[in-house]
mmCIF file of C-alpha atoms in Angstrom:
data_model
loop_
_atom_site.group_PDB
_atom_site.id
_atom_site.type_symbol
_atom_site.label_atom_id
_atom_site.label_comp_id
_atom_site.label_asym_id
_atom_site.label_seq_id
_atom_site.Cartn_x
_atom_site.Cartn_y
_atom_site.Cartn_z
ATOM 1 C CA ILE A 80 121.725 98.233 117.219
ATOM 2 C CA LYS A 81 123.539 95.123 118.349
ATOM 3 C CA SER A 82 126.590 93.777 120.131
ATOM 4 C CA HIS A 83 127.181 90.029 119.769
ATOM 5 C CA ASP A 84 123.891 88.468 120.988
ATOM 6 C CA ILE A 85 122.442 91.743 122.343
ATOM 7 C CA VAL A 86 119.891 93.396 120.056
ATOM 8 C CA PHE A 87 118.131 96.663 120.960
ATOM 9 C CA MET A 88 115.348 98.034 118.751
ATOM 10 C CA PHE A 89 114.331 101.649 119.264
ATOM 11 C CA THR A 90 110.907 102.763 118.090
ATOM 12 C CA ALA A 91 109.234 106.170 118.109
ATOM 13 C CA PRO A 92 105.937 107.456 116.697
ATOM 14 C CA TYR A 93 106.663 110.014 113.960
ATOM 15 C CA CYS A 94 103.193 110.552 112.519
ATOM 16 C CA ASN A 95 100.446 112.157 114.602
ATOM 17 C CA SER A 96 98.176 109.168 114.264
ATOM 18 C CA GLU A 97 97.968 105.710 112.757
ATOM 19 C CA GLU A 98 95.671 107.147 110.070
ATOM 20 C CA ASP A 99 98.431 109.611 109.004
ATOM 21 C CA ARG A 100 100.867 106.734 108.562
ATOM 22 C CA GLN A 101 98.690 104.693 106.231
ATOM 23 C CA GLY A 102 99.985 104.358 102.670
ATOM 24 C CA LYS A 103 103.585 105.176 103.600
ATOM 25 C CA GLY A 104 104.931 101.681 103.166
ATOM 26 C CA PRO A 105 105.068 98.591 105.391
ATOM 27 C CA VAL A 106 106.399 98.571 108.928
ATOM 28 C CA PRO A 107 108.790 95.761 109.947
ATOM 29 C CA HIS A 108 106.634 94.876 112.952
ATOM 30 C CA GLN A 109 102.937 94.539 112.152
ATOM 31 C CA GLY A 110 102.055 95.047 115.799
ATOM 32 C CA PHE A 111 103.280 98.658 115.728
ATOM 33 C CA ASP A 112 100.552 101.284 115.984
ATOM 34 C CA GLN A 113 101.212 105.047 115.992
ATOM 35 C CA ASP A 114 98.349 105.860 118.347
ATOM 36 C CA MET A 115 99.392 103.155 120.810
ATOM 37 C CA ALA A 116 103.025 104.304 120.628
ATOM 38 C CA HIS A 117 102.061 107.913 121.376
ATOM 39 C CA ALA A 118 99.997 106.770 124.366
ATOM 40 C CA PHE A 119 102.836 104.539 125.613
ATOM 41 C CA VAL A 120 105.438 107.340 125.442
ATOM 42 C CA LYS A 121 103.072 109.836 127.069
ATOM 43 C CA LYS A 122 102.406 107.427 129.954
ATOM 44 C CA HIS A 123 105.852 105.866 130.493
ATOM 45 C CA GLY A 124 108.416 108.120 128.802
ATOM 46 C CA LEU A 125 111.515 106.252 127.619
ATOM 47 C CA ALA A 126 110.726 102.643 128.516
ATOM 48 C CA VAL A 127 110.879 99.021 127.387
ATOM 49 C CA ARG A 128 107.841 97.947 125.420
ATOM 50 C CA ALA A 129 108.900 94.401 124.444
ATOM 51 C CA VAL A 130 111.310 91.817 125.837
ATOM 52 C CA GLY A 131 112.243 89.530 122.943
ATOM 53 C CA ILE A 132 112.844 85.849 123.665
ATOM 54 C CA ARG A 133 113.880 83.471 120.890
ATOM 55 C CA VAL A 134 112.075 80.129 121.039
ATOM 56 C CA ALA A 135 111.844 77.006 118.880
ATOM 57 C CA ASN A 136 108.281 77.821 117.770
ATOM 58 C CA SER A 137 106.718 81.246 118.342
ATOM 59 C CA GLU A 138 103.211 80.057 117.511
ATOM 60 C CA GLU A 139 103.421 77.157 119.949
ATOM 61 C CA ALA A 140 104.889 79.413 122.653
ATOM 62 C CA TYR A 141 101.973 81.803 122.203
ATOM 63 C CA ASN A 142 99.295 79.104 122.201
ATOM 64 C CA VAL A 143 100.710 77.263 125.222
ATOM 65 C CA SER A 144 101.241 80.409 127.300
ATOM 66 C CA VAL A 145 97.762 81.785 126.517
ATOM 67 C CA ALA A 146 96.217 78.392 127.332
ATOM 68 C CA ASN A 147 97.949 78.603 130.703
ATOM 69 C CA GLY A 148 96.663 82.064 131.577
ATOM 70 C CA ALA A 149 98.866 84.555 129.713
ATOM 71 C CA LYS A 150 97.099 87.535 128.166
ATOM 72 C CA GLY A 151 97.548 87.428 124.402
ATOM 73 C CA VAL A 152 98.584 90.782 122.887
ATOM 74 C CA ARG A 153 99.589 89.873 119.310
ATOM 75 C CA SER A 154 98.640 86.557 117.731
ATOM 76 C CA PRO A 155 101.387 84.834 115.690
ATOM 77 C CA TYR A 156 102.195 86.207 112.254
ATOM 78 C CA THR A 157 104.977 85.508 109.766
ATOM 79 C CA SER A 158 107.248 88.283 108.492
ATOM 80 C CA VAL A 159 109.195 87.551 105.257
ATOM 81 C CA ASP A 160 112.445 89.329 104.419
ATOM 82 C CA GLN A 161 112.174 90.399 100.786
ATOM 83 C CA ALA A 162 115.920 90.174 100.129
ATOM 84 C CA SER A 163 116.732 86.778 101.669
ATOM 85 C CA LYS A 164 113.200 85.285 101.660
ATOM 86 C CA LYS A 165 113.890 84.105 105.202
ATOM 87 C CA THR A 166 111.110 84.340 107.753
ATOM 88 C CA LEU A 167 110.492 85.305 111.354
ATOM 89 C CA VAL A 168 107.375 84.286 113.250
ATOM 90 C CA ILE A 169 106.424 86.842 115.918
ATOM 91 C CA SER A 170 103.825 86.759 118.686
ATOM 92 C CA GLU A 171 103.321 88.691 121.923
ATOM 93 C CA ILE A 172 101.881 88.087 125.371
ATOM 94 C CA GLN A 173 101.613 90.500 128.249
ATOM 95 C CA LEU A 174 104.553 90.625 130.649
ATOM 96 C CA PHE A 175 103.446 93.303 133.139
ATOM 97 C CA ASP A 176 101.132 96.261 132.539
ATOM 98 C CA ASP A 177 101.988 97.693 129.067
ATOM 99 C CA THR A 178 105.149 95.577 128.634
ATOM 100 C CA VAL A 179 105.084 92.413 126.522
ATOM 101 C CA ILE A 180 107.137 89.301 125.961
ATOM 102 C CA ARG A 181 107.787 88.958 122.230
ATOM 103 C CA TRP A 182 108.252 85.344 121.161
ATOM 104 C CA VAL A 183 110.339 85.065 117.967
ATOM 105 C CA SER A 184 111.314 82.035 115.885
ATOM 106 C CA GLY A 185 112.348 81.229 112.327
ATOM 107 C CA ASP A 186 115.369 81.126 110.036
ATOM 108 C CA PHE A 187 115.788 84.896 109.580
ATOM 109 C CA ASP A 188 119.302 85.860 110.701
ATOM 110 C CA GLY A 189 119.658 89.387 109.375
ATOM 111 C CA PRO A 190 119.769 92.658 111.329
ATOM 112 C CA GLY A 191 116.776 93.364 113.570
ATOM 113 C CA LEU A 192 113.530 92.247 111.956
ATOM 114 C CA PRO A 193 112.911 91.196 108.348
ATOM 115 C CA ASN A 194 113.189 94.142 105.920
ATOM 116 C CA TYR A 195 115.410 96.208 108.165
ATOM 117 C CA GLU A 196 118.288 97.606 106.103
ATOM 118 C CA LYS A 197 121.809 96.714 107.163
ATOM 119 C CA GLN A 198 124.030 99.744 107.800
ATOM 120 C CA ASN A 199 127.763 99.397 107.144
ATOM 121 C CA GLY A 200 130.684 100.945 108.976
ATOM 122 C CA PHE A 201 129.884 100.053 112.589
ATOM 123 C CA GLU A 202 130.926 96.393 112.706
ATOM 124 C CA ASP A 203 134.263 97.137 114.387
ATOM 125 C CA LEU A 204 132.724 99.302 117.118
ATOM 126 C CA ASN A 205 132.529 96.866 120.025
ATOM 127 C CA TYR A 206 133.134 97.298 123.751
ATOM 128 C CA GLY A 207 132.853 93.605 124.645
ATOM 129 C CA LEU A 208 129.182 93.359 125.640
ATOM 130 C CA LYS A 209 128.086 89.785 124.818
ATOM 131 C CA ARG A 210 124.523 89.004 125.885
ATOM 132 C CA VAL A 211 121.600 90.051 128.065
ATOM 133 C CA ASP A 212 122.243 88.296 131.361
ATOM 134 C CA HIS A 213 118.949 89.203 133.022
ATOM 135 C CA CYS A 214 116.036 91.609 132.656
ATOM 136 C CA VAL A 215 114.510 93.029 135.852
ATOM 137 C CA SER A 216 110.927 94.258 136.270
ATOM 138 C CA ASN A 217 109.325 96.309 139.047
ATOM 139 C CA VAL A 218 105.750 95.445 140.062
ATOM 140 C CA PRO A 219 103.379 96.406 142.896
ATOM 141 C CA ASP A 220 102.684 92.773 143.927
ATOM 142 C CA LEU A 221 105.579 90.281 143.787
ATOM 143 C CA PHE A 222 103.677 87.044 144.399
ATOM 144 C CA LYS A 223 100.956 87.864 141.892
ATOM 145 C CA ALA A 224 103.619 88.627 139.266
ATOM 146 C CA THR A 225 105.789 85.559 139.871
ATOM 147 C CA ASP A 226 102.733 83.317 140.039
ATOM 148 C CA TYR A 227 101.763 84.642 136.597
ATOM 149 C CA LEU A 228 105.225 83.872 135.164
ATOM 150 C CA ASN A 229 105.208 80.411 136.722
ATOM 151 C CA LYS A 230 101.777 79.362 135.493
ATOM 152 C CA SER A 231 101.703 81.056 132.084
ATOM 153 C CA ILE A 232 105.217 80.372 130.729
ATOM 154 C CA GLY A 233 106.605 77.823 133.179
ATOM 155 C CA LEU A 234 109.394 79.847 134.789
ATOM 156 C CA HIS A 235 110.641 78.551 138.136
ATOM 157 C CA GLU A 236 112.090 80.323 141.159
ATOM 158 C CA PHE A 237 115.870 80.708 140.850
ATOM 159 C CA SER A 238 116.609 82.798 143.960
ATOM 160 C CA GLU A 239 114.953 85.357 146.196
ATOM 161 C CA PHE A 240 115.844 88.325 148.412
ATOM 162 C CA THR A 241 113.853 90.062 151.121
ATOM 163 C CA ALA A 242 114.094 93.559 152.570
ATOM 164 C CA GLU A 243 116.266 92.136 155.361
ATOM 165 C CA ASP A 244 118.708 90.773 152.779
ATOM 166 C CA VAL A 245 119.127 93.804 150.564
ATOM 167 C CA GLY A 246 117.621 96.867 152.204
ATOM 168 C CA THR A 247 118.696 99.641 154.526
ATOM 169 C CA VAL A 248 116.826 101.227 157.412
ATOM 170 C CA ASP A 249 115.598 103.817 154.922
ATOM 171 C CA SER A 250 114.497 101.860 151.886
ATOM 172 C CA GLY A 251 114.083 98.330 150.590
ATOM 173 C CA LEU A 252 112.520 95.765 148.319
ATOM 174 C CA ASN A 253 111.498 92.148 148.009
ATOM 175 C CA SER A 254 112.809 90.344 144.935
ATOM 176 C CA MET A 255 112.542 86.965 143.239
ATOM 177 C CA VAL A 256 114.550 85.750 140.250
ATOM 178 C CA MET A 257 112.489 83.653 137.837
ATOM 179 C CA ALA A 258 114.244 81.361 135.340
ATOM 180 C CA SER A 259 113.548 79.201 132.298
ATOM 181 C CA ASN A 260 114.241 75.459 132.427
ATOM 182 C CA ASN A 261 117.828 75.867 131.228
ATOM 183 C CA GLU A 262 118.183 78.981 133.439
ATOM 184 C CA PHE A 263 119.577 81.161 130.662
ATOM 185 C CA VAL A 264 116.448 83.311 130.553
ATOM 186 C CA LEU A 265 116.437 85.129 133.904
ATOM 187 C CA LEU A 266 113.604 87.536 134.746
ATOM 188 C CA PRO A 267 114.010 88.949 138.278
ATOM 189 C CA VAL A 268 110.986 90.777 139.722
ATOM 190 C CA ASN A 269 111.015 93.443 142.474
ATOM 191 C CA GLU A 270 108.260 94.853 144.668
ATOM 192 C CA PRO A 271 108.492 97.828 147.068
ATOM 193 C CA THR A 272 108.483 97.483 150.844
ATOM 194 C CA PHE A 273 106.745 99.970 153.108
ATOM 195 C CA GLY A 274 107.100 101.310 156.652
ATOM 196 C CA THR A 275 110.639 102.681 156.199
ATOM 197 C CA LYS A 276 111.788 106.280 156.700
ATOM 198 C CA ARG A 277 112.028 106.909 152.992
ATOM 199 C CA LYS A 278 109.896 105.698 150.119
ATOM 200 C CA SER A 279 111.209 102.511 148.494
ATOM 201 C CA GLN A 280 113.043 103.200 145.251
ATOM 202 C CA ILE A 281 110.800 100.553 143.667
ATOM 203 C CA GLN A 282 107.735 102.589 144.629
ATOM 204 C CA THR A 283 109.415 105.677 143.172
ATOM 205 C CA TYR A 284 109.876 103.771 139.894
ATOM 206 C CA LEU A 285 106.229 102.632 139.838
ATOM 207 C CA GLU A 286 105.031 106.212 140.302
ATOM 208 C CA HIS A 287 107.302 107.763 137.661
ATOM 209 C CA ASN A 288 106.739 104.915 135.187
ATOM 210 C CA ASN A 289 102.982 105.061 135.813
ATOM 211 C CA GLY A 290 102.827 101.342 136.512
ATOM 212 C CA ALA A 291 104.865 98.160 136.344
ATOM 213 C CA GLY A 292 107.649 97.750 133.808
ATOM 214 C CA VAL A 293 111.277 96.860 133.087
ATOM 215 C CA GLN A 294 113.612 98.462 135.645
ATOM 216 C CA HIS A 295 116.996 97.487 134.204
ATOM 217 C CA LEU A 296 118.822 95.331 131.683
ATOM 218 C CA ALA A 297 121.988 93.525 132.801
ATOM 219 C CA LEU A 298 124.517 93.260 129.963
ATOM 220 C CA LYS A 299 127.251 90.632 130.272
ATOM 221 C CA THR A 300 130.903 91.039 129.323
ATOM 222 C CA ASP A 301 133.858 88.683 129.680
ATOM 223 C CA ASP A 302 136.177 91.560 130.678
ATOM 224 C CA ILE A 303 134.399 94.304 132.603
ATOM 225 C CA PHE A 304 137.629 96.284 132.995
ATOM 226 C CA ALA A 305 138.143 96.605 129.224
ATOM 227 C CA THR A 306 134.443 97.251 128.631
ATOM 228 C CA MET A 307 134.260 99.961 131.284
ATOM 229 C CA ARG A 308 137.445 101.685 130.140
ATOM 230 C CA GLU A 309 135.847 102.117 126.722
ATOM 231 C CA MET A 310 132.487 103.220 128.099
ATOM 232 C CA ARG A 311 133.997 105.658 130.622
ATOM 233 C CA LYS A 312 135.930 107.329 127.790
ATOM 234 C CA ARG A 313 132.656 108.278 126.173
ATOM 235 C CA SER A 314 130.593 109.428 129.147
ATOM 236 C CA HIS A 315 131.428 113.081 128.451
ATOM 237 C CA ILE A 316 130.258 112.920 124.812
ATOM 238 C CA GLY A 317 126.811 111.519 125.412
ATOM 239 C CA GLY A 318 127.681 108.012 126.555
ATOM 240 C CA PHE A 319 126.414 106.377 129.709
ATOM 241 C CA GLN A 320 126.728 108.142 133.043
ATOM 242 C CA PHE A 321 127.435 105.716 135.872
ATOM 243 C CA MET A 322 126.467 105.646 139.521
ATOM 244 C CA PRO A 323 129.072 107.283 141.812
ATOM 245 C CA GLN A 324 131.648 105.234 143.702
ATOM 246 C CA PRO A 325 130.418 103.417 146.826
ATOM 247 C CA SER A 326 130.927 104.772 150.328
ATOM 248 C CA GLU A 327 134.267 105.157 152.096
ATOM 249 C CA GLY A 328 135.876 101.862 153.122
ATOM 250 C CA TYR A 329 134.044 99.709 150.571
ATOM 251 C CA TYR A 330 137.117 98.690 148.565
ATOM 252 C CA GLU A 331 139.200 97.753 151.601
ATOM 253 C CA LYS A 332 136.632 95.000 152.323
ATOM 254 C CA VAL A 333 136.484 93.606 148.768
ATOM 255 C CA PRO A 334 139.310 90.994 149.057
ATOM 256 C CA GLY A 335 137.732 89.523 152.177
ATOM 257 C CA ARG A 336 134.329 89.469 150.542
ATOM 258 C CA ILE A 337 135.220 87.783 147.237
ATOM 259 C CA GLY A 338 138.413 85.869 148.165
ATOM 260 C CA GLU A 339 141.994 87.091 148.457
ATOM 261 C CA ASN A 340 143.212 85.577 145.175
ATOM 262 C CA THR A 341 140.190 86.258 142.942
ATOM 263 C CA LEU A 342 141.533 89.537 141.526
ATOM 264 C CA THR A 343 145.098 90.735 141.088
ATOM 265 C CA GLU A 344 146.399 93.853 142.842
ATOM 266 C CA ALA A 345 146.155 95.712 139.534
ATOM 267 C CA GLN A 346 142.545 94.610 139.068
ATOM 268 C CA LEU A 347 141.623 95.632 142.617
ATOM 269 C CA LYS A 348 143.109 99.067 141.951
ATOM 270 C CA GLU A 349 141.209 99.373 138.673
ATOM 271 C CA LEU A 350 138.031 98.149 140.377
ATOM 272 C CA LYS A 351 138.154 101.288 142.532
ATOM 273 C CA GLU A 352 139.237 103.595 139.700
ATOM 274 C CA LEU A 353 136.302 102.494 137.552
ATOM 275 C CA GLY A 354 133.827 102.519 140.443
ATOM 276 C CA LEU A 355 132.916 98.822 140.082
ATOM 277 C CA LEU A 356 131.211 96.713 142.745
ATOM 278 C CA ALA A 357 132.157 93.134 143.691
ATOM 279 C CA ASP A 358 130.149 90.340 145.317
ATOM 280 C CA ARG A 359 130.047 86.550 145.427
ATOM 281 C CA ASP A 360 127.790 83.594 146.144
ATOM 282 C CA ASP A 361 128.703 79.992 146.984
ATOM 283 C CA GLN A 362 129.731 79.311 143.358
ATOM 284 C CA GLY A 363 131.436 82.357 141.888
ATOM 285 C CA VAL A 364 132.104 86.079 141.821
ATOM 286 C CA LEU A 365 130.106 88.952 140.327
ATOM 287 C CA LEU A 366 131.602 92.272 139.211
ATOM 288 C CA GLN A 367 129.014 94.934 138.401
ATOM 289 C CA VAL A 368 128.292 98.604 137.822
ATOM 290 C CA PHE A 369 125.060 100.489 137.184
ATOM 291 C CA THR A 370 124.312 103.382 134.887
ATOM 292 C CA LYS A 371 122.202 106.304 135.967
ATOM 293 C CA PRO A 372 118.663 106.336 134.530
ATOM 294 C CA LEU A 373 118.735 106.480 130.726
ATOM 295 C CA GLY A 374 115.936 109.018 130.368
ATOM 296 C CA ASP A 375 114.582 111.992 132.279
ATOM 297 C CA ARG A 376 112.569 109.859 134.725
ATOM 298 C CA PRO A 377 114.133 107.759 137.529
ATOM 299 C CA THR A 378 113.092 104.566 135.768
ATOM 300 C CA ILE A 379 115.030 102.363 133.346
ATOM 301 C CA PHE A 380 118.820 101.942 133.573
ATOM 302 C CA CYS A 381 121.474 99.405 132.547
ATOM 303 C CA GLU A 382 123.852 97.185 134.500
ATOM 304 C CA ILE A 383 127.225 96.003 133.182
ATOM 305 C CA ILE A 384 128.415 92.715 134.716
ATOM 306 C CA GLN A 385 131.087 90.041 134.556
ATOM 307 C CA ARG A 386 130.681 86.630 136.179
ATOM 308 C CA ILE A 387 133.799 84.741 137.317
ATOM 309 C CA GLY A 388 133.813 80.993 138.009
ATOM 310 C CA CYS A 389 131.258 78.184 137.584
ATOM 311 C CA ASP A 390 132.774 77.119 134.282
ATOM 312 C CA LYS A 391 134.567 73.827 134.895
ATOM 313 C CA ASP A 392 133.296 70.280 135.201
ATOM 314 C CA ASP A 393 134.487 68.077 138.046
ATOM 315 C CA ASP A 394 137.116 66.545 135.743
ATOM 316 C CA GLY A 395 138.524 70.000 134.952
ATOM 317 C CA LYS A 396 137.143 70.316 131.416
ATOM 318 C CA GLU A 397 135.834 73.675 130.267
ATOM 319 C CA LYS A 398 132.072 74.060 129.957
ATOM 320 C CA GLU A 399 129.630 76.903 129.451
ATOM 321 C CA GLN A 400 129.392 79.119 132.511
ATOM 322 C CA ALA A 401 126.431 78.345 134.739
ATOM 323 C CA ALA A 402 123.657 80.949 134.698
ATOM 324 C CA GLY A 403 123.599 83.424 137.559
ATOM 325 C CA CYS A 404 127.155 82.571 138.643
ATOM 326 C CA GLY A 405 128.168 84.909 141.461
ATOM 327 C CA GLY A 406 124.582 85.839 142.259
ATOM 328 C CA PHE A 407 122.859 89.160 141.663
ATOM 329 C CA GLY A 408 124.791 91.559 143.867
ATOM 330 C CA LYS A 409 122.925 90.890 147.091
ATOM 331 C CA GLY A 410 125.862 92.270 149.097
ATOM 332 C CA ASN A 411 125.887 95.488 147.058
ATOM 333 C CA PHE A 412 122.220 96.459 147.301
ATOM 334 C CA SER A 413 122.695 98.480 150.472
ATOM 335 C CA GLU A 414 125.541 100.432 148.814
ATOM 336 C CA LEU A 415 123.301 101.205 145.838
ATOM 337 C CA PHE A 416 120.455 102.333 148.089
ATOM 338 C CA LYS A 417 122.808 104.710 149.886
#
């Protein structure tokens, strides 16, 4: 399923074993294995297996990252779409634990992977979600994880938060946002803190997920009010359930926090009605809301965000919005922990 640049692929093991599946036709991804999929679901439940990143050359990305210390999971192979004859080169390295980064490159521009079949009738169903803004992982050891991302694939530190920045007296985390050179691939990483009254929610994730993995996916929209109106309409028929509104008095402080003229009176009213959170950094404003966990474990969830600002050159000309504009909700973490 897709929305603009966002593509989600859902996979489930249907046969009892890889041996049962043999002879039943090709699979779009040669790295898929029934036995491995069963083991993954049994261990993690509903979870992210692969984070796909498009690169100029998947084979080169694999070779360079492995040479710099990444653990290779799937060596490069070429998948050919039988209808268009276009190709996609796919390779995989370990991200954290059982999660992988899937490098993809090539001229294939159809739905999903080569040899997926396009389904008609859903093209007009769109709530305004444009792209994956960032993908957050939870790990037991932050510095070990970020050092791995830095050395193996060359990500650099974009920003960081400590328990003092984003925690409460009951629970907290340490976090570092890692970024690609152009800063449009953002991979924040969290670790739990200890010694508080209650167990860190990051530690809770690690226990229920049985290890490190993707905690949430932030999906970017240009109009969070329109997007959320559509999504809220469908919560009662199986759509996303969202976190409850923040504590009493939160919305009275919003204008002072983000700037008096950032949102109109109508938008401030709708901010409260939709249960959205607002924050800012030294460059722009962030509007955000979180879903409840997507499965039956307190693990993966989604975040819907809009970034405001950071999109003009000094001479006033429009340009592409800077990555991470408005920050990552540092001022809202304590509300979420509550």
